[in-house]
Short mmCIF file of C-alpha atoms in Angstrom, two decimals:
data_model
loop_
_atom_site.label_atom_id
_atom_site.label_comp_id
_atom_site.label_asym_id
_atom_site.label_seq_id
_atom_site.Cartn_x
_atom_site.Cartn_y
_atom_site.Cartn_z
CA MET A 2 0.00 0.00 0.00
CA HIS A 3 2.91 2.36 0.56
CA ASP A 4 4.85 1.50 -2.58
CA ALA A 5 4.17 4.73 -4.44
CA ARG A 6 5.01 6.89 -1.43
CA ASP A 7 8.16 4.88 -0.66
CA ALA A 8 9.34 5.17 -4.26
CA GLU A 9 8.73 8.92 -4.28
CA ASP A 10 10.53 9.34 -0.96
CA ARG A 11 13.55 7.45 -2.33
CA ARG A 12 13.58 9.67 -5.39
CA LEU A 13 13.37 12.85 -3.30
CA LEU A 14 16.09 11.63 -0.93
CA GLU A 15 18.44 10.87 -3.80
CA ALA A 16 17.68 14.22 -5.42
CA GLY A 17 18.16 16.12 -2.16
CA GLU A 18 14.64 17.54 -2.42
CA HIS A 19 14.25 18.04 1.32
CA LYS A 20 11.45 20.58 1.03
CA LEU A 21 9.19 18.27 -0.96
CA LEU A 22 10.12 15.29 1.18
CA LEU A 23 9.24 17.01 4.46
CA ALA A 24 6.18 18.74 3.01
CA ALA A 25 4.57 15.37 2.38
CA TYR A 26 4.77 14.57 6.09
CA PHE A 27 3.76 18.01 7.38
CA HIS A 28 0.09 17.23 7.89
CA PRO A 29 0.49 13.62 9.11
CA VAL A 30 3.18 14.55 11.65
CA ARG A 31 1.28 17.60 12.84
CA GLU A 32 -1.89 15.56 13.27
CA ARG A 33 -0.14 12.78 15.11
CA CYS A 34 1.54 15.15 17.52
CA PHE A 35 -1.76 16.88 18.23
CA LEU A 36 -3.57 13.56 18.71
CA ARG A 37 -0.99 12.40 21.23
CA LEU A 38 -0.69 15.65 23.17
CA ARG A 39 -4.30 16.84 22.66
CA ASP A 40 -3.15 20.47 22.57
CA ARG A 41 -2.57 22.34 19.33
CA ALA A 42 0.25 24.57 20.56
CA ALA A 43 2.10 21.67 22.20
CA GLY A 44 1.47 19.54 19.14
CA ASP A 45 2.96 22.16 16.83
CA GLU A 46 5.99 22.55 19.09
CA ALA A 47 6.54 18.79 19.10
CA ALA A 48 6.02 18.57 15.34
CA GLN A 49 8.63 21.26 14.77
CA ARG A 50 11.10 19.34 16.91
CA VAL A 51 10.43 16.27 14.78
CA PHE A 52 11.12 18.24 11.63
CA LEU A 53 14.26 19.81 13.08
CA ARG A 54 15.60 16.34 13.86
CA LEU A 55 14.65 15.01 10.42
CA LEU A 56 16.23 18.04 8.75
CA GLU A 57 19.42 17.70 10.76
CA GLU A 58 19.80 14.09 9.61
CA LEU A 59 18.97 14.98 6.01
CA ARG A 60 21.61 17.69 5.96
CA ARG A 61 24.14 15.28 7.40
CA GLY A 62 23.40 12.96 4.49
CA LYS A 63 22.24 10.14 6.70
CA VAL A 64 21.40 7.00 4.72
CA TYR A 65 18.44 4.84 5.62
CA ARG A 66 17.68 1.25 4.71
CA VAL A 67 14.12 1.46 5.90
CA PRO A 68 11.39 3.42 4.14
CA TYR A 69 11.53 7.10 5.01
CA ARG A 70 8.04 6.98 6.52
CA VAL A 71 9.42 4.55 9.14
CA VAL A 72 12.14 7.10 9.93
CA VAL A 73 9.54 9.84 10.29
CA TRP A 74 7.34 7.84 12.65
CA MET A 75 10.28 6.62 14.72
CA VAL A 76 11.50 10.19 15.24
CA CYS A 77 7.93 11.17 16.07
CA GLU A 78 7.62 8.46 18.68
CA TRP A 79 10.92 9.35 20.32
CA THR A 80 10.07 13.05 20.35
CA LEU A 81 6.60 12.50 21.80
CA GLY A 82 7.88 10.01 24.35
CA GLY A 83 10.04 12.54 26.13
CA PHE A 84 8.20 15.70 25.28
CA TRP A 85 6.83 18.49 27.35
CA PRO A 86 6.35 22.02 26.08
CA GLY A 87 9.34 24.28 26.45
CA ALA A 88 11.60 21.49 27.65
CA LYS A 89 15.32 21.92 27.01
CA HIS A 90 16.07 18.41 25.92
CA GLU A 91 14.25 15.21 25.14
CA GLY A 92 15.87 12.47 27.16
CA THR A 93 14.53 9.71 24.94
CA LEU A 94 15.72 11.04 21.56
CA PRO A 95 18.71 8.88 20.61
CA GLU A 96 21.76 10.56 19.19
CA GLU A 97 22.28 7.69 16.80
CA TRP A 98 20.04 4.85 15.77
CA ASP A 99 20.64 1.85 13.60
CA ALA A 100 18.59 2.46 10.49
CA THR A 101 20.36 -0.46 8.83
CA ALA A 102 18.65 -2.92 11.13
CA SER A 103 15.67 -3.14 8.83
CA ASP A 104 14.38 -6.27 10.53
CA ALA A 105 13.89 -4.30 13.69
CA PHE A 106 11.19 -2.31 11.96
CA ALA A 107 9.37 -5.19 10.32
CA GLU A 108 7.11 -5.70 13.34
CA TRP A 109 6.49 -1.96 13.59
CA GLU A 110 5.54 -1.83 9.91
CA ASP A 111 3.06 -4.66 10.34
CA ASP A 112 1.27 -2.68 13.04
CA HIS A 113 1.35 0.54 11.05
CA ASP A 114 0.34 -0.48 7.55
CA LEU A 115 -3.28 -0.07 6.54
CA GLY A 116 -2.88 -2.80 3.96
CA VAL A 117 -1.82 -5.25 6.65
CA LEU A 118 -4.64 -4.16 8.93
CA LEU A 119 -7.14 -4.82 6.13
CA ALA A 120 -5.52 -8.09 5.02
CA GLY A 121 -7.45 -10.18 7.53
CA LEU A 122 -10.82 -9.09 6.14
CA PRO A 123 -12.92 -11.09 3.69
CA PRO A 124 -12.17 -10.05 0.09
CA ARG A 125 -15.26 -7.91 -0.50
CA GLN A 126 -14.88 -6.00 2.76
CA ARG A 127 -11.19 -5.52 2.05
CA GLU A 128 -11.92 -4.17 -1.44
CA VAL A 129 -14.53 -1.74 -0.15
CA LEU A 130 -12.48 -0.45 2.79
CA ASP A 131 -9.41 -0.16 0.59
CA LEU A 132 -11.27 2.14 -1.80
CA ARG A 133 -12.71 4.06 1.13
CA TYR A 134 -9.47 4.63 3.06
CA ARG A 135 -6.86 4.57 0.33
CA GLU A 136 -8.73 6.64 -2.27
CA GLY A 137 -11.39 8.31 -0.13
CA LEU A 138 -14.27 7.19 -2.37
CA GLY A 139 -17.87 7.61 -1.22
CA PRO A 140 -20.24 4.61 -1.09
CA GLU A 141 -21.85 5.43 -4.46
CA GLN A 142 -18.46 5.71 -6.11
CA ILE A 143 -17.34 2.43 -4.57
CA ALA A 144 -20.49 0.70 -5.86
CA GLU A 145 -19.84 2.00 -9.36
CA ARG A 146 -16.16 1.07 -9.28
CA LEU A 147 -16.80 -2.49 -8.15
CA GLY A 148 -20.00 -3.02 -10.12
CA ILE A 149 -22.06 -3.86 -7.06
CA THR A 150 -25.13 -2.37 -5.43
CA ARG A 151 -25.03 0.47 -2.95
CA ASN A 152 -26.60 -1.87 -0.41
CA ALA A 153 -23.74 -4.34 -0.86
CA VAL A 154 -21.26 -1.50 -0.24
CA ASP A 155 -23.06 -0.41 2.92
CA GLN A 156 -23.08 -3.99 4.23
CA ALA A 157 -19.40 -4.44 3.49
CA LEU A 158 -18.60 -1.12 5.18
CA HIS A 159 -20.63 -2.00 8.25
CA ASN A 160 -19.09 -5.44 8.66
CA GLY A 161 -15.60 -4.29 7.71
CA HIS A 162 -15.76 -1.41 10.17
CA ARG A 163 -16.49 -3.76 13.02
CA LYS A 164 -13.36 -5.81 12.27
CA LEU A 165 -11.25 -2.76 11.57
CA ARG A 166 -12.14 -1.40 15.00
CA GLU A 167 -10.66 -4.51 16.55
CA ALA A 168 -7.56 -4.30 14.37
CA LEU A 169 -7.02 -0.67 15.34
CA GLY A 170 -7.25 -1.56 18.98
CA ALA A 171 -10.59 0.07 19.73
CA MET B 3 -17.39 2.18 21.76
CA PRO B 4 -20.00 4.67 20.67
CA GLU B 5 -21.11 4.20 17.08
CA GLY B 6 -20.64 7.91 16.44
CA VAL B 7 -16.92 7.61 17.07
CA PHE B 8 -16.37 5.22 14.20
CA ASP B 9 -18.58 7.30 11.92
CA LEU B 10 -16.28 10.22 12.66
CA PHE B 11 -13.25 8.01 12.07
CA ASP B 12 -14.68 6.92 8.73
CA GLU B 13 -15.34 10.51 7.69
CA TYR B 14 -11.86 11.65 8.71
CA ALA B 15 -10.11 8.69 7.09
CA ALA B 16 -11.88 9.14 3.77
CA ALA B 17 -11.14 12.88 3.74
CA TYR B 18 -7.51 12.15 4.60
CA ALA B 19 -7.26 9.68 1.72
CA ARG B 20 -8.59 12.34 -0.65
CA GLY B 21 -5.79 14.69 0.43
CA GLU B 22 -8.18 17.14 2.10
CA ARG B 23 -6.04 17.45 5.25
CA PRO B 24 -8.86 17.02 7.78
CA GLN B 25 -8.13 18.57 11.16
CA ALA B 26 -8.38 16.06 13.97
CA ARG B 27 -9.17 18.77 16.51
CA ALA B 28 -12.56 19.43 14.91
CA TYR B 29 -13.41 15.73 14.86
CA LEU B 30 -12.45 15.26 18.49
CA GLU B 31 -14.73 18.13 19.44
CA ARG B 32 -17.60 16.41 17.64
CA ALA B 33 -16.84 13.13 19.38
CA GLY B 34 -17.59 14.52 22.84
CA GLU B 35 -17.08 11.77 25.41
CA GLY B 36 -15.72 9.53 22.67
CA ALA B 37 -12.80 11.89 21.94
CA ASP B 38 -10.20 9.70 23.66
CA GLU B 39 -11.21 6.63 21.65
CA LEU B 40 -11.30 8.60 18.43
CA ALA B 41 -7.87 10.09 19.11
CA ARG B 42 -6.41 6.61 19.55
CA LEU B 43 -7.97 5.37 16.31
CA LEU B 44 -6.83 8.38 14.34
CA GLU B 45 -3.30 8.25 15.72
CA VAL B 46 -2.91 4.69 14.46
CA PHE B 47 -4.56 5.56 11.17
CA VAL B 48 -2.34 8.49 10.21
CA GLN B 49 0.71 6.27 10.65
CA ALA B 50 -0.81 3.32 8.78
CA ALA B 51 -2.41 5.11 5.86
CA PRO B 52 -0.59 6.07 2.67
CA VAL B 53 0.67 9.64 2.84
CA PRO B 54 -1.11 11.82 0.27
CA PRO B 55 1.08 14.17 -1.80
CA PRO B 56 1.36 17.67 -0.33
CA ASP B 57 -0.52 20.58 -1.85
CA GLU B 58 1.15 23.78 -3.03
CA ASP B 59 0.41 25.73 0.12
CA THR B 60 2.02 23.04 2.26
CA VAL B 61 5.12 23.01 0.07
CA ALA B 62 5.28 26.80 0.29
CA LEU B 63 4.80 26.78 4.06
CA VAL B 64 7.51 24.17 4.63
CA GLY B 65 9.80 25.89 2.14
CA ALA B 66 9.50 29.19 3.96
CA TRP B 67 10.13 27.48 7.28
CA LEU B 68 13.27 25.81 5.95
CA GLU B 69 14.56 29.11 4.59
CA GLY B 70 14.07 30.84 7.91
CA GLN B 71 11.13 32.88 6.66
CA PRO B 72 7.80 33.20 8.49
CA PRO B 73 5.40 30.73 6.85
CA LEU B 74 2.42 33.04 7.36
CA VAL B 75 4.14 35.80 5.40
CA GLU B 76 4.75 33.35 2.56
CA LEU B 77 1.15 32.19 2.42
CA ARG B 78 -0.13 35.79 2.47
CA ALA B 79 2.30 36.98 -0.17
CA ARG B 80 1.47 34.07 -2.48
CA ARG B 81 -2.09 35.32 -2.61
CA GLY B 82 -1.09 38.90 -3.30
CA VAL B 83 -2.65 40.00 -0.01
CA ARG B 84 -1.01 43.03 1.58
CA VAL B 85 -0.67 43.61 5.29
CA GLU B 86 -3.00 46.61 4.88
CA ASP B 87 -5.63 44.34 3.35
CA VAL B 88 -5.45 42.09 6.39
CA VAL B 89 -5.61 45.00 8.80
CA GLU B 90 -8.64 46.46 7.01
CA ALA B 91 -10.39 43.10 7.10
CA LEU B 92 -9.70 42.70 10.82
CA VAL B 93 -10.85 46.22 11.69
CA SER B 94 -14.04 46.00 9.66
CA GLY B 95 -14.73 42.32 10.24
CA LEU B 96 -14.36 42.54 14.00
CA GLY B 97 -16.00 45.92 14.38
CA LEU B 98 -12.91 47.52 15.84
CA ASP B 99 -12.27 51.23 16.31
CA PRO B 100 -10.69 52.46 13.05
CA ALA B 101 -8.60 54.89 15.10
CA LYS B 102 -6.75 51.85 16.47
CA ARG B 103 -5.79 50.52 13.09
CA ALA B 104 -2.08 51.02 13.80
CA LYS B 105 -2.33 48.88 16.93
CA VAL B 106 -4.06 46.11 15.00
CA LYS B 107 -1.34 46.29 12.39
CA ARG B 108 1.41 45.98 15.02
CA TYR B 109 -0.23 42.91 16.50
CA TYR B 110 -0.75 41.31 13.12
CA GLN B 111 2.86 41.90 12.13
CA ARG B 112 4.02 40.32 15.37
CA LEU B 113 1.79 37.35 14.64
CA GLU B 114 3.32 36.97 11.19
CA GLY B 115 6.79 37.20 12.59
CA GLY B 116 6.22 34.42 15.11
CA LEU B 117 6.29 36.83 18.05
CA LEU B 118 2.79 36.00 19.30
CA GLU B 119 1.53 32.73 20.70
CA PRO B 120 -1.20 31.57 18.31
CA ALA B 121 -3.07 29.99 21.20
CA GLY B 122 -3.63 33.47 22.61
CA VAL B 123 -5.27 34.77 19.46
CA ALA B 124 -9.06 34.79 19.44
CA ALA B 125 -11.04 32.48 17.18
CA ALA B 126 -12.70 35.53 15.65
CA VAL B 127 -9.33 36.81 14.45
CA TRP B 128 -8.52 33.48 12.84
CA ARG B 129 -11.92 33.41 11.17
CA VAL B 130 -11.39 36.79 9.51
CA LEU B 131 -7.79 36.05 8.71
CA GLY B 132 -8.63 32.66 7.27
CA GLU B 133 -10.92 34.23 4.69
CA LEU B 134 -7.97 36.10 3.22
CA VAL B 135 -5.19 33.64 3.96
CA PRO B 136 -6.47 30.05 4.27
CA ARG B 137 -4.42 28.01 6.73
CA ALA B 138 -3.18 31.15 8.46
CA GLU B 139 -3.63 29.58 11.89
CA GLU B 140 -1.69 26.54 10.80
CA ALA B 141 1.16 28.65 9.41
CA ALA B 142 1.31 30.94 12.43
CA GLY B 143 2.07 28.00 14.71
CA TRP B 144 5.33 27.31 12.86
CA ARG B 145 8.18 29.60 13.68
CA PRO B 146 10.96 29.93 11.06
CA GLU B 147 13.51 27.16 11.42
CA GLN B 148 16.10 29.09 13.37
CA ALA B 149 13.54 30.47 15.77
CA ALA B 150 12.13 27.02 16.29
CA ALA B 151 15.61 25.73 17.06
CA GLY B 152 16.01 28.52 19.60
CA ALA B 153 12.76 27.55 21.27
CA TYR B 154 13.91 23.92 21.22
CA LEU B 155 16.85 24.85 23.39
CA ARG B 156 14.91 27.16 25.70
CA VAL B 157 15.21 26.20 29.35
CA SER B 158 12.01 24.76 30.74
CA GLY B 159 10.12 27.15 32.95
CA ALA B 160 12.41 30.07 32.24
CA VAL B 161 11.15 33.54 31.50
CA PRO B 162 10.43 33.69 27.78
CA ALA B 163 13.50 34.65 25.81
CA ALA B 164 13.76 38.14 24.45
CA GLY B 165 13.73 38.77 20.73
CA ALA B 166 12.34 36.45 18.12
CA THR B 167 11.06 33.80 20.48
CA GLY B 168 9.72 36.14 23.14
CA ARG B 169 6.02 36.49 23.93
CA ALA B 170 4.43 39.83 23.16
CA ARG B 171 2.90 41.69 26.08
CA ALA B 172 0.16 44.26 26.18
CA ALA B 173 1.14 47.90 26.30
CA PRO B 174 1.10 49.47 29.77
CA GLY B 175 -2.38 50.29 31.07
CA GLU B 176 -5.67 48.44 30.99
CA PRO B 177 -5.83 45.87 28.19
CA ASP B 178 -8.31 46.92 25.56
CA GLU B 179 -10.36 44.86 23.16
CA ILE B 180 -7.50 44.58 20.70
CA ASP B 181 -5.10 43.36 23.38
CA ARG B 182 -7.61 40.72 24.38
CA LEU B 183 -8.17 39.59 20.79
CA PHE B 184 -4.48 38.97 20.21
CA LEU B 185 -3.21 37.97 23.63
CA SER B 186 -5.92 36.27 25.60
CA GLY B 187 -8.26 34.61 23.16
CA GLY B 188 -10.70 37.49 22.98
#
């Protein structure tokens, strides 16, 4: 599910297009920081720290063997773990981390990949939820795309949602 | 888990997939008692979902931030909106005393320069500002890179640093309506 994004990130990394690379993660990082801290000002401060760390590594020419989105979310987690507004230093932000240990992130990726979360669903529910959450299609559009009735879409959404709740830990 | 929470999750997730940059804060407000559950769901989702490509405003905002320029200035300038246009909109839109236009202008320029805490700015100001410069509130929360680095190193609990990262204070005397709009949420 992340193939296109991962390929684009690799291209931007190789081309040194830091602005475009970071811009892609601006909204996701900002949202995640707000959702964790539940305060917009604190969330923005944390998000900026994430970006400062990412930028520092980019400017150093750090090479990663994991997808860049994994790097972004790892830095986010470390920053949020030791964060409080106005703090001088985050105790949990590692100076160096082994981005070559790609296996270490395999388990993380499994828990943070929508495709994996949907994989356990029956095929029709998976198809419908994939179109809903990967392309943002409405129920009528999904029905037209898959050549099924609106009622079939609604049923698949209802049943798929119940299982997705469990997968997301609700 | 309340059914409404997952309906809100579904709405947010679909909007996110379409690249509409939904704001979680608004959804959490709608969730009421279910806000904690919704926040947990959305936090997992934004990490698991494919990242949509950024729009032009986001690229401009991040670009300005990286170059040490105030993102809000960049977004305003891209739309050909002058500071005077913003000031006029604020004065007329908020029913302020035209004789205090200069004061409004000073506050707005501080806001652009990252010298005001966005959290202290009233919702009414953001509403008027947002009509001229969409995403103004978002941009104002991001200080230029160097200023952000300075804040990063600021000692916890210390008096706010002077200069670029300092917090603006009201002029001596009783705070007036304009002071309250820009410093204490209205």
